Coordinates of C-alpha atoms and ligand atoms in Angstrom, one line a residue:
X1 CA 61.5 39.7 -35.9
X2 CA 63.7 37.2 -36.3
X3 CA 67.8 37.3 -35.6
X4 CA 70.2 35.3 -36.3
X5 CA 73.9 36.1 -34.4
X6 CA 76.8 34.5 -36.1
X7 CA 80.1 34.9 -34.1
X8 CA 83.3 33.2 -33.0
X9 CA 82.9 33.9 -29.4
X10 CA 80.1 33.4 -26.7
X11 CA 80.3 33.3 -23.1
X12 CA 80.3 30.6 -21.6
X13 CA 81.2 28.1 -24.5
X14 CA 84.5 30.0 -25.8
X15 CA 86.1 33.3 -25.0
X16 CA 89.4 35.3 -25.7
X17 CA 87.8 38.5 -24.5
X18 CA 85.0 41.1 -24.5
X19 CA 83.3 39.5 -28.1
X20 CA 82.1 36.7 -26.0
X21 CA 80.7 38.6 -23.2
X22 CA 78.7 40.6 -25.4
X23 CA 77.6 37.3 -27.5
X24 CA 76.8 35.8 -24.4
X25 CA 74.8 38.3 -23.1
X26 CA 73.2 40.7 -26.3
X27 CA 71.0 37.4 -27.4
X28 CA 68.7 36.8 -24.5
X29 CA 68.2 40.2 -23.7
X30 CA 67.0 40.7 -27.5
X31 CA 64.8 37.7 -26.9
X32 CA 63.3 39.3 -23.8
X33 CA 62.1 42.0 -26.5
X34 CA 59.7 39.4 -27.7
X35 CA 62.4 38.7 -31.2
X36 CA 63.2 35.2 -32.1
X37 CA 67.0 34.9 -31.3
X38 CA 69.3 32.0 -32.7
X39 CA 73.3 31.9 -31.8
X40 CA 75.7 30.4 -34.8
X41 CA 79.2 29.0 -33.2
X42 CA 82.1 27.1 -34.6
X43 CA 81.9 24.0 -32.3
X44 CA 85.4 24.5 -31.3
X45 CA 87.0 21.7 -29.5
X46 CA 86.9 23.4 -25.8
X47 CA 83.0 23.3 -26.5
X48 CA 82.4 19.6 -27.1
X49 CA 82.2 18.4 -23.1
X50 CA 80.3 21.3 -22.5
X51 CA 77.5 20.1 -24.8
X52 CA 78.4 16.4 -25.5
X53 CA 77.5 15.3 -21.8
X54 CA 74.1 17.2 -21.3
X55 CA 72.5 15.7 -24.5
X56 CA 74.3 12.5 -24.4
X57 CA 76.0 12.7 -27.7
X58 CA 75.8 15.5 -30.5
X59 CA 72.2 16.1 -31.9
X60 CA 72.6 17.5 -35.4
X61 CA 70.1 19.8 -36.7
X62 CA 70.9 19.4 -40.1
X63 CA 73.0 16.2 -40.8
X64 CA 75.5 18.5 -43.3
X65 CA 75.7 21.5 -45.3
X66 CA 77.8 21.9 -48.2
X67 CA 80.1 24.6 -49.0
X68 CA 81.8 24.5 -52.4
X69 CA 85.3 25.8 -52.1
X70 CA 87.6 25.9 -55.5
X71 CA 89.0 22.3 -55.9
X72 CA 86.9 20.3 -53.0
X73 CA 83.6 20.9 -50.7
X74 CA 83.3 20.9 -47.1
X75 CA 80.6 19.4 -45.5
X76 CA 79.5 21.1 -42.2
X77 CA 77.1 19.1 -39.1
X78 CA 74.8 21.6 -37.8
X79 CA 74.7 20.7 -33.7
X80 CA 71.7 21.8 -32.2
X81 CA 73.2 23.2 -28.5
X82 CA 69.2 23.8 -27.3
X83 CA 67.6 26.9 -26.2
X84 CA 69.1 29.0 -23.3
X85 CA 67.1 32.1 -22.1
X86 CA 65.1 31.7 -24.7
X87 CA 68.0 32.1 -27.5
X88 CA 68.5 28.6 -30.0
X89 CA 72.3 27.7 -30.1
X90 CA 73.6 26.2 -32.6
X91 CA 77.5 24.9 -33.6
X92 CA 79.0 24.4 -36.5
X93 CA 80.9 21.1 -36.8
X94 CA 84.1 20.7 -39.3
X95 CA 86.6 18.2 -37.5
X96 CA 89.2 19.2 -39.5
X97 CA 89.0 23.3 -39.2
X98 CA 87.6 23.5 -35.6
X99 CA 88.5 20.5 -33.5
X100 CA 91.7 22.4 -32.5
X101 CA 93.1 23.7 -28.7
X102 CA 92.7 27.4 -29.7
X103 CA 90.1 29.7 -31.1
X104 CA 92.4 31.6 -33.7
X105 CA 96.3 30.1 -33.5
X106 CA 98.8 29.1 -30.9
X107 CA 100.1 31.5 -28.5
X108 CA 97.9 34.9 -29.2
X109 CA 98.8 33.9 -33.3
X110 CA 96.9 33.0 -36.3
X111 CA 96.6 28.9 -37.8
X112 CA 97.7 29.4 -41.5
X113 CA 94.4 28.5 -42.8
X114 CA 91.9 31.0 -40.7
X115 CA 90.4 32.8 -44.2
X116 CA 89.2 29.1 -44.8
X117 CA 87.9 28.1 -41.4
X118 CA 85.6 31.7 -41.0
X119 CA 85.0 31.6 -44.8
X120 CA 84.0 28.0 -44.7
X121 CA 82.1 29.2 -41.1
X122 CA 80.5 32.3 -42.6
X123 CA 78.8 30.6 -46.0
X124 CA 78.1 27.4 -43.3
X125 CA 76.0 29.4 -41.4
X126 CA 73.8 30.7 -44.5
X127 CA 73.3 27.3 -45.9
X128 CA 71.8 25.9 -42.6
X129 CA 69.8 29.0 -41.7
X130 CA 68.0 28.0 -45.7
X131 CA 67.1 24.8 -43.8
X132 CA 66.3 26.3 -39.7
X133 CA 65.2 29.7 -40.5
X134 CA 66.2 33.1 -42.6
X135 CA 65.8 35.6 -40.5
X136 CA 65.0 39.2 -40.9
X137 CA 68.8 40.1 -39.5
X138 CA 71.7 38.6 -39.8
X139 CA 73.5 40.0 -36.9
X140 CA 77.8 39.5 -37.4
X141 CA 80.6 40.6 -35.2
X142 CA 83.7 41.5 -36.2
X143 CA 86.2 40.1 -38.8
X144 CA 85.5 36.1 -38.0
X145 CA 81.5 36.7 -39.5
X146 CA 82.3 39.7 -41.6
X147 CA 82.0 37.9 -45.2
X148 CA 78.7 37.0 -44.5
X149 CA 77.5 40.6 -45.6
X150 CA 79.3 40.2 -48.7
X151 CA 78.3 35.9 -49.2
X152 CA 74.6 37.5 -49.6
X153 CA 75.3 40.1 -51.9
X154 CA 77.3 38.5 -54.0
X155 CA 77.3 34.9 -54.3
X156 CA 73.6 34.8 -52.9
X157 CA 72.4 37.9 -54.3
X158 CA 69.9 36.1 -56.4
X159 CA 69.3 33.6 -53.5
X160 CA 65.0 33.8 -53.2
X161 CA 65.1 33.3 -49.8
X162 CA 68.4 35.0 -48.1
X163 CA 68.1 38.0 -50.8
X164 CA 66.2 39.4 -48.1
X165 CA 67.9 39.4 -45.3
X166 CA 69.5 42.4 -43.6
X167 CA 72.6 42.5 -42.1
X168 CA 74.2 44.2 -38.9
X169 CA 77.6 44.1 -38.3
X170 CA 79.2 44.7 -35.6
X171 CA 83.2 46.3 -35.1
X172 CA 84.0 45.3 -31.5
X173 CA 88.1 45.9 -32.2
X174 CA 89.4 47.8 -36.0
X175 CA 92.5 46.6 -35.7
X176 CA 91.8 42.9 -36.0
X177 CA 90.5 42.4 -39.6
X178 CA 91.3 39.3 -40.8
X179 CA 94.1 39.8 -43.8
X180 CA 94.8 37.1 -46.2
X181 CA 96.2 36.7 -49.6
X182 CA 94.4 38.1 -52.4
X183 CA 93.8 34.0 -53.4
X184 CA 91.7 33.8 -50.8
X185 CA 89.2 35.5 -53.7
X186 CA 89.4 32.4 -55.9
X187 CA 89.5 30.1 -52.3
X188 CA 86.4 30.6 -51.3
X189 CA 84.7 31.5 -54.8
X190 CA 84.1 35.2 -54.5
X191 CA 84.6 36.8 -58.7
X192 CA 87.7 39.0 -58.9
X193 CA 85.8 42.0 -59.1
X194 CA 85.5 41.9 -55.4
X195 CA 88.9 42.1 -55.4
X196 CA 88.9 46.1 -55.6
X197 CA 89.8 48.9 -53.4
X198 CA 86.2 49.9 -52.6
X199 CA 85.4 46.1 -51.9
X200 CA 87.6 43.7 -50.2
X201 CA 91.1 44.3 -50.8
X202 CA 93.3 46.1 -49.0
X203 CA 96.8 47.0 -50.1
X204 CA 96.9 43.7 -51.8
X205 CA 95.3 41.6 -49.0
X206 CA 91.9 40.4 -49.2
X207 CA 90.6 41.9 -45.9
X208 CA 87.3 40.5 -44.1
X209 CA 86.4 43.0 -42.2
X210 CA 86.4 45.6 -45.0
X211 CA 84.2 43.6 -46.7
X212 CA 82.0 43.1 -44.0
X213 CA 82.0 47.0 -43.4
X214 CA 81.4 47.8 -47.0
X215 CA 78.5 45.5 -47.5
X216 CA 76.3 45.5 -44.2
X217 CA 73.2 47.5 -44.0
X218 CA 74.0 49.1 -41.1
X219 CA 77.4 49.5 -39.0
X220 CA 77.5 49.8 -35.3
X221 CA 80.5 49.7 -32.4
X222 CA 80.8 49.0 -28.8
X223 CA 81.1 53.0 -27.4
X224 CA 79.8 56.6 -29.0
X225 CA 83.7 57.5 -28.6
X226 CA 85.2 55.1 -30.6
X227 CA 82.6 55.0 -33.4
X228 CA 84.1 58.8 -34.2
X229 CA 87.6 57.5 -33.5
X230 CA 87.4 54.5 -35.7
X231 CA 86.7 57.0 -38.8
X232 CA 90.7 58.4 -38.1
X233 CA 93.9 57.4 -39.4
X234 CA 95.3 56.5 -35.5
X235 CA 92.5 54.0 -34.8
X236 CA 90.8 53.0 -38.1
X237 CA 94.1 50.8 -39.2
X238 CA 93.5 52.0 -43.0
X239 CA 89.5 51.6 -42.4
X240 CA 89.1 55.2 -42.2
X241 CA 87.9 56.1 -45.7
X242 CA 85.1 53.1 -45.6
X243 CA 84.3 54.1 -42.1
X244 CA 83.6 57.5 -42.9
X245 CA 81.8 56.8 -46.0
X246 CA 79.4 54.8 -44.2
X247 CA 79.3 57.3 -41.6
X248 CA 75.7 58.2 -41.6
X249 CA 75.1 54.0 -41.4
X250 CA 77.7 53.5 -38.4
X251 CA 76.2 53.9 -34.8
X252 CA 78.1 53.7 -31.2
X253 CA 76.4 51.8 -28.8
X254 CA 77.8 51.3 -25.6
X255 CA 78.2 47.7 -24.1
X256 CA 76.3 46.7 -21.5
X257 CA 77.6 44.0 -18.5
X258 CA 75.9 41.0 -17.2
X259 CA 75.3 42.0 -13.6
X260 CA 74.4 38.6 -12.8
X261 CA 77.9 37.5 -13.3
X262 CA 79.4 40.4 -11.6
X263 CA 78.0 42.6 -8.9
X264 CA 79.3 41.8 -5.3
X265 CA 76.3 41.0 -3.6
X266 CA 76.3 37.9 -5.3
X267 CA 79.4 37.1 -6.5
X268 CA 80.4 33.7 -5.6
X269 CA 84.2 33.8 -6.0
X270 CA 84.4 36.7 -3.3
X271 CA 85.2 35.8 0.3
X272 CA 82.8 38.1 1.3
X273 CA 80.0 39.9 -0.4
X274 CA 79.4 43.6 -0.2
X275 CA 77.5 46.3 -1.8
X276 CA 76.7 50.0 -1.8
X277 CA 75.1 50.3 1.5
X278 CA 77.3 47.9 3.2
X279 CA 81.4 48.3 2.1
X280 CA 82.7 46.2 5.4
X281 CA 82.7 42.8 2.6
X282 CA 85.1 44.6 0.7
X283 CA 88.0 44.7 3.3
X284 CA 87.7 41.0 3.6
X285 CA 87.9 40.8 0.0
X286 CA 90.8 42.9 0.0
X287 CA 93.0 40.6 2.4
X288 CA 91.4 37.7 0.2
X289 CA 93.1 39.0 -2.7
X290 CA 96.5 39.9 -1.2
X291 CA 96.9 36.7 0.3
X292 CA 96.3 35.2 -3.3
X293 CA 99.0 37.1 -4.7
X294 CA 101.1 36.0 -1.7
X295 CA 101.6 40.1 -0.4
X296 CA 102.3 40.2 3.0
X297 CA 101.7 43.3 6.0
X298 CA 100.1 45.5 3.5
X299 CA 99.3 48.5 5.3
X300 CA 95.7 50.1 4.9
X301 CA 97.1 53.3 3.5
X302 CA 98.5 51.2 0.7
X303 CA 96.2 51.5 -2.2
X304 CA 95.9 47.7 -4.0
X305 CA 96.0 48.8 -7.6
X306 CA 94.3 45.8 -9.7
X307 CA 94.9 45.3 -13.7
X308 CA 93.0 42.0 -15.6
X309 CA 94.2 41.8 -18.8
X310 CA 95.3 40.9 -22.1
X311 CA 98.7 41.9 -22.4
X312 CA 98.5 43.2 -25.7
X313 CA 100.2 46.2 -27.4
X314 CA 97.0 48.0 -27.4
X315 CA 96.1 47.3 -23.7
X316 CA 99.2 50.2 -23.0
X317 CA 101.7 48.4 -20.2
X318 CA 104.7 49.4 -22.2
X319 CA 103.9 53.7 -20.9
X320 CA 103.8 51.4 -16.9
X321 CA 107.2 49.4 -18.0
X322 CA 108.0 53.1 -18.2
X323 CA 107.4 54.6 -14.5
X324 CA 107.6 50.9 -12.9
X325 CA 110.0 52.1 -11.2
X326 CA 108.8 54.9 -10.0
X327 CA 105.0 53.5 -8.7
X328 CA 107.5 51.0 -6.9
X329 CA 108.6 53.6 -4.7
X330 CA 104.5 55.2 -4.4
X331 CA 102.3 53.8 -1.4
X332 CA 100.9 51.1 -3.5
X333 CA 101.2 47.5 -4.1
X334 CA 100.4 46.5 -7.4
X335 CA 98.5 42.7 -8.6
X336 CA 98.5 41.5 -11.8
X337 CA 96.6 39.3 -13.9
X338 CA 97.2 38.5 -17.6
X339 CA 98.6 36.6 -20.6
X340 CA 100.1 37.5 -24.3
X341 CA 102.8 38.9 -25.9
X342 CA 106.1 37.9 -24.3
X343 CA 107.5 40.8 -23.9
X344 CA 104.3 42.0 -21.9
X345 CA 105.0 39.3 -19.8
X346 CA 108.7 39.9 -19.0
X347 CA 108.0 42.8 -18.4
X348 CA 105.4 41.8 -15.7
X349 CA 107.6 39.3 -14.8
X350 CA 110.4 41.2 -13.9
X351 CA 108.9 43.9 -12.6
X352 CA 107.6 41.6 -9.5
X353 CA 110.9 39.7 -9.1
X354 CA 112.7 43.5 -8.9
X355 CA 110.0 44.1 -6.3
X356 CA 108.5 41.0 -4.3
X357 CA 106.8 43.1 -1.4
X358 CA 104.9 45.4 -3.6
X359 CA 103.9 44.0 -7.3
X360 CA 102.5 40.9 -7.9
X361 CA 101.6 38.8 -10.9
X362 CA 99.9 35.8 -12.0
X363 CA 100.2 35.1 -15.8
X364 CA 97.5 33.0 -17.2
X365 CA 93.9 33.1 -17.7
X366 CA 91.6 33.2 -14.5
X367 CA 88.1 34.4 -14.4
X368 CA 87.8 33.2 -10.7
X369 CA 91.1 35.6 -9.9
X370 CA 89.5 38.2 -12.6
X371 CA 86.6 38.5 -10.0
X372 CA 88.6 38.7 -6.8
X373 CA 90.5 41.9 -8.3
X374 CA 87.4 43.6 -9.6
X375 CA 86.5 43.3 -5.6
X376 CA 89.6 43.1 -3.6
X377 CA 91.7 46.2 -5.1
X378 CA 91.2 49.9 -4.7
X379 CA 91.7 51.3 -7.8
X380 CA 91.7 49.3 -11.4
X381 CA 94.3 50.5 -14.1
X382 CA 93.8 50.7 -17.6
X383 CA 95.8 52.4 -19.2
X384 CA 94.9 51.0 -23.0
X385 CA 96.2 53.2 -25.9
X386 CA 92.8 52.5 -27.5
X387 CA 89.8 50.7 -25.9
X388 CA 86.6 49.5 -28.3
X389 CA 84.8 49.7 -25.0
X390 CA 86.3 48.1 -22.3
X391 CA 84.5 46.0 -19.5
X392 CA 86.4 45.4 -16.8
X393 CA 86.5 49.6 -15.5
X394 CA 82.8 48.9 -16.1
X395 CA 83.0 45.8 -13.4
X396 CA 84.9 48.1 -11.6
X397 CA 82.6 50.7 -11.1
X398 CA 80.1 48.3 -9.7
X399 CA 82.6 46.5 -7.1
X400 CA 83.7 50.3 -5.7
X401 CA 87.4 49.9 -7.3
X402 CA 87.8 53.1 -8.5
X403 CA 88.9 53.0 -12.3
X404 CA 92.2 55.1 -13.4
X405 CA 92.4 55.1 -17.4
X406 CA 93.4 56.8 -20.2
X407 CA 90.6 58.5 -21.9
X408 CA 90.1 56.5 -24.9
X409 CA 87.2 54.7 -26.1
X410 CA 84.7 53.7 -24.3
X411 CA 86.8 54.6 -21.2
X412 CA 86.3 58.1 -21.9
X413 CA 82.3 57.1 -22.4
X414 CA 82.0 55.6 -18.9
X415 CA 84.4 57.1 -16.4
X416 CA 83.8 60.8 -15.3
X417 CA 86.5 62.2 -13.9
X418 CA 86.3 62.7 -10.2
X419 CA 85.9 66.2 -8.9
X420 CA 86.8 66.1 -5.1
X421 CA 85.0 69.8 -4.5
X422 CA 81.6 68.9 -5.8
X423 CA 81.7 65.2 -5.1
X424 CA 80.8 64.2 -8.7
X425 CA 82.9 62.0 -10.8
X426 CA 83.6 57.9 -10.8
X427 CA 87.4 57.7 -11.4
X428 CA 90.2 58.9 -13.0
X429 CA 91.6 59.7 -16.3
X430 CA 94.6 60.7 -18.1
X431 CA 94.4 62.1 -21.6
X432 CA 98.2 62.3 -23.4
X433 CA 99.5 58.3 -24.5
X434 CA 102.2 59.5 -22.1
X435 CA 104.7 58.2 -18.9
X436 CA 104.2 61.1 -17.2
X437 CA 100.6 62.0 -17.7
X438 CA 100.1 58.5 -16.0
X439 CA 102.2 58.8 -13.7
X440 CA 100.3 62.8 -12.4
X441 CA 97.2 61.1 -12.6
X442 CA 98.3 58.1 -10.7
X443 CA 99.3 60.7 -7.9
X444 CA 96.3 62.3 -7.6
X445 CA 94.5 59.0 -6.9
X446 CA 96.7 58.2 -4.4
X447 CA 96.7 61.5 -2.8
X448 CA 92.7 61.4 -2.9
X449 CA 92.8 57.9 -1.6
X450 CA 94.3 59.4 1.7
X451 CA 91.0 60.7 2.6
X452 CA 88.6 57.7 3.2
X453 CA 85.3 59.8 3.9
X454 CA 85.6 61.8 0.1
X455 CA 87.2 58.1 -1.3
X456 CA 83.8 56.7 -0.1
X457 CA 82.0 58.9 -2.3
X458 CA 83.6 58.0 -5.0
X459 CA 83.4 54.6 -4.7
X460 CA 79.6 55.1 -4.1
X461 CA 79.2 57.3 -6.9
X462 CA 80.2 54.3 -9.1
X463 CA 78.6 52.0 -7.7
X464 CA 75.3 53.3 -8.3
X465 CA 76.2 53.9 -12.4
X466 CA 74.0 51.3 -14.2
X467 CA 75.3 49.6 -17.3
X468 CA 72.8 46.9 -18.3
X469 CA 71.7 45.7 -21.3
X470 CA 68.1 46.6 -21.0
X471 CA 69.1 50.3 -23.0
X472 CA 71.8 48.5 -25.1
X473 CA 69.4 45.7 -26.6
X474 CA 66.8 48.3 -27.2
X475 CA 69.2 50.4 -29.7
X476 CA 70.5 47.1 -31.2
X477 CA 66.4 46.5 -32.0
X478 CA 66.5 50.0 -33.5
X479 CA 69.2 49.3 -35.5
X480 CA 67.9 45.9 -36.6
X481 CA 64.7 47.2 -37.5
X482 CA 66.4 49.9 -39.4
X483 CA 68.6 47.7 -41.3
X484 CA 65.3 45.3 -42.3
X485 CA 63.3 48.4 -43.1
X486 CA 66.0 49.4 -45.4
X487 CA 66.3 45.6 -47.3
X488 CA 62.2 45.3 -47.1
Ligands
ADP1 P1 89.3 42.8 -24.7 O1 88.1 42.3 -25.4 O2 90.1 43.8 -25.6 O3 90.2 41.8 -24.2 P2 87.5 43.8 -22.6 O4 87.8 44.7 -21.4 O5 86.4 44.2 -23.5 O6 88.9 43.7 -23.4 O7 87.2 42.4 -22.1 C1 88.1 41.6 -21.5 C2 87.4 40.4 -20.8 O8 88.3 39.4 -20.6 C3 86.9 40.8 -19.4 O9 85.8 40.1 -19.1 C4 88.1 40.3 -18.5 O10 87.8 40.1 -17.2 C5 88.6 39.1 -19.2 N1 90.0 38.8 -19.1 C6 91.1 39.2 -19.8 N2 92.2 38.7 -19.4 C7 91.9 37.8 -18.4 C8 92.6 36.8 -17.6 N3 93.9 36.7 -17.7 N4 91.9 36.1 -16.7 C9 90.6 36.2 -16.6 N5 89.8 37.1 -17.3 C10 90.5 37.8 -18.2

């Protein structure tokens, strides 16, 4: 079979989070099925010197596609980025909608004219698979690709060669769905009639993702926890309704990680490497990390609680600006990496400055520093008010940094509590969106990382979880196959 992925993200060309590493990692593992795998990306500006240099200059696969928009066209250069692990990249060029310093807007925000660039992205991708290849799936991801879905049963419905193709999408975060004025109809050619409560619109707004939901073959999301959640008022953002109509259609599968990047044996931003059978690399990791952060004379029985994050509304911080006072006082020191919303980062900000000896922060993006947490804390908090999936407790697992998160998501799919008795368990969780609940559970890791022989065990029993893509990529093929059974 053949699949084609169309997406905004993919590790390593362009990231803003967890998208990209599954983009970056889903494709070759589907090509290691024996599929034909191509990758469709906006060739954003960050991604020119990554391809530019290696081929010389840009080598176009198709010199341009058109797409018609209401008073003009745009013409779109198809670059071909080569094959990687057997997958066939290509980007598509538009000077004047992706040659810009961010992915989506400035500062965490939106450029006014985003329904145009993934509009103009989504029908540019179907025009230059006519010319390199229809495949069997077409394979989107979130809001950015979700109007290609509803490009091929409307405008190309009658298409003789794309009126075939499936489609997958993919929800990797409901509450991001690309809203835009209802014009955005008449913008990029769609008839009104799609402008309809069981179609695209949404209170008024013409929303992508809807449409993306309401006119794939089949639906799937990134853990079995949040596909059920997804289908509720407190986490389906007004998608509820369409989710649950489309239940029988809408499957969880679990993200896997790409152990290659991150497993500890072979990490090479660690100062030390470790693994199951031999924890001594952790301690130098430990001291490695602390001395990044600049945290002097930490004492052993400290535990080094790590957090990598965005610091977004969802990610939960404002239930630790709650009780930062309070783990100030606990036998902990806390490091910090992350960027977003301002007030996150005040927050963060302040928080350190009131304590200098215990919490520690570093606001910006650093997937070096990202790695050196995952390895050098004790315990990793997430404390997100609603997690799609989640990576990084995954990450943690592996590196023996004992998760604590709120039991959400695909958090609540990959931690199991720990039960000191029997032995059993990977980390820690909290249930209520709540200060104190946070704060209980918080204690009881600290009070169970006293004992270093049981604390052991834990870590071990992480460590030896497996999350790799080999089971993911084989459901994804079900659900492909599925979804072309269904359009053959
Ligand atoms: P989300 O997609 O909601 O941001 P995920 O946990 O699925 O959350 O993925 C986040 C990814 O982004 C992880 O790989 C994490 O290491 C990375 N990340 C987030 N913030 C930073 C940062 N400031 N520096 C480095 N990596 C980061």
């Amino acid at each position: 079979m053949h699949i084609v992925f169309a997406a905004s993200e993919c590790v390593p060309f362009a990231k803003t989070g967890g998208l990209a590493d599954v983009v970056g990692a889903l494709p070759a593992e589907i090509a290691k099925l024996g599929h034909q795998v191509t990758v469709y990306l906006p060739l954003y500006a960050r991604i020119r010197p990554r391809i530019e240099p290696k081929i010389g200059q840009l080598a176009y696969a198709v010199r341009s596609v058109t797409v018609p928009f209401r008073h003009y066209s745009r013409f779109a250069g198809i670059v071909d980025g080569g094959k990687q692990n057997g997958v066939q990249f290509y980007f598509v060029e538009s000077q004047e909608l992706f040659d810009r310093p961010e992915l989506y807007g400035p500062n965490g925000g939106d450029y006014p004219d985003n329904a145009e660039r993934f509009g103009f992205f989504c029908r540019a991708v179907l025009e230059a698979a006519k010319q390199l290849g229809v495949p069997e799936v077409f394979h989107v991801h979130d809001w950015q690709t979700g109007l290609i879905p509803v490009y091929l049963r409307t405008t190309y419905a009658a298409d003789p060669v794309l009126r075939h193709a499936a489609t997958v999408l993919t929800i990797h975060n409901a509450a991001y769905q690309g809203l835009f004025p209802p014009a955005t109809t008449e913008q990029l050619l769609f008839p009104w009639d799609l402008f309809t409560m069981d179609k695209v619109e949404q209170y008024d707004r013409f929303n992508f993702l809807k449409g993306g939901v309401v006119f794939a073959d089949q639906l799937t999301t990134v853990s079995h926890r949040y596909a059920e959640e997804i289908q509720t008022p407190e986490f389906g953002w007004h998608l509820e309704g369409v989710l649950r109509g489309r239940a029988a259609d809408l499957r969880g599968i679990l993200n896997g990680v790409d152990y290659g990047h991150w497993d500890p044996a072979t990490d090479g931003n660690l100062a030390a490497h470790y693994s199951a059978d031999d924890l001594e690399g952790k301690r130098a990791c430990r001291a490695d990390l602390l001395h990044a952060f600049g945290l002097n004379a930490v004492p052993d029985s400290a535990a080094v609680v790590g957090i990598v994050s965005r610091f977004a509304t969802q990610k939960g911080f404002d239930i630790v600006a709650a009780i930062g006072e309070e783990m100030a006082k606990q036998d902990l020191v806390v490091v910090a990496l992350g960027t977003g919303e301002p007030a996150l980062e005040r927050f963060f900000r302040g928080w350190a400055e009131r304590h200098p000896q215990k919490i520690a922060v570093q606001i910006r993006y650093d997937e070096a520093l990202a790695h050196k947490i995952e390895a050098g804390a004790d315990l990793f908090l997430m404390p997100s008010r609603y997690e799609p999936c989640g990576l990084n407790q995954i990450y943690s697992l592996k590196y023996g940094t004992v998760p604590l998160v709120r039991a959400t998501g695909g958090l609540d799919d990959t931690i199991e509590e720990w039960d000191a008795k029997k032995g059993t368990g990977t980390g820690f969780k909290f249930y209520g969106y709540d200060p104190r609940d946070l704060l209980e559970e918080l204690d009881r890791a600290l009070a169970a990382f006293q004992h270093k022989k049981s604390w052991t065990r834990l870590m071990r029993n992480g460590m030896a979880r497996e999350y790799g893509w080999d089971k993911p990529a084989r459901e994804y093929a079900e659900v492909y196959a599925e979804a072309a059974r269904r359009r053959g």
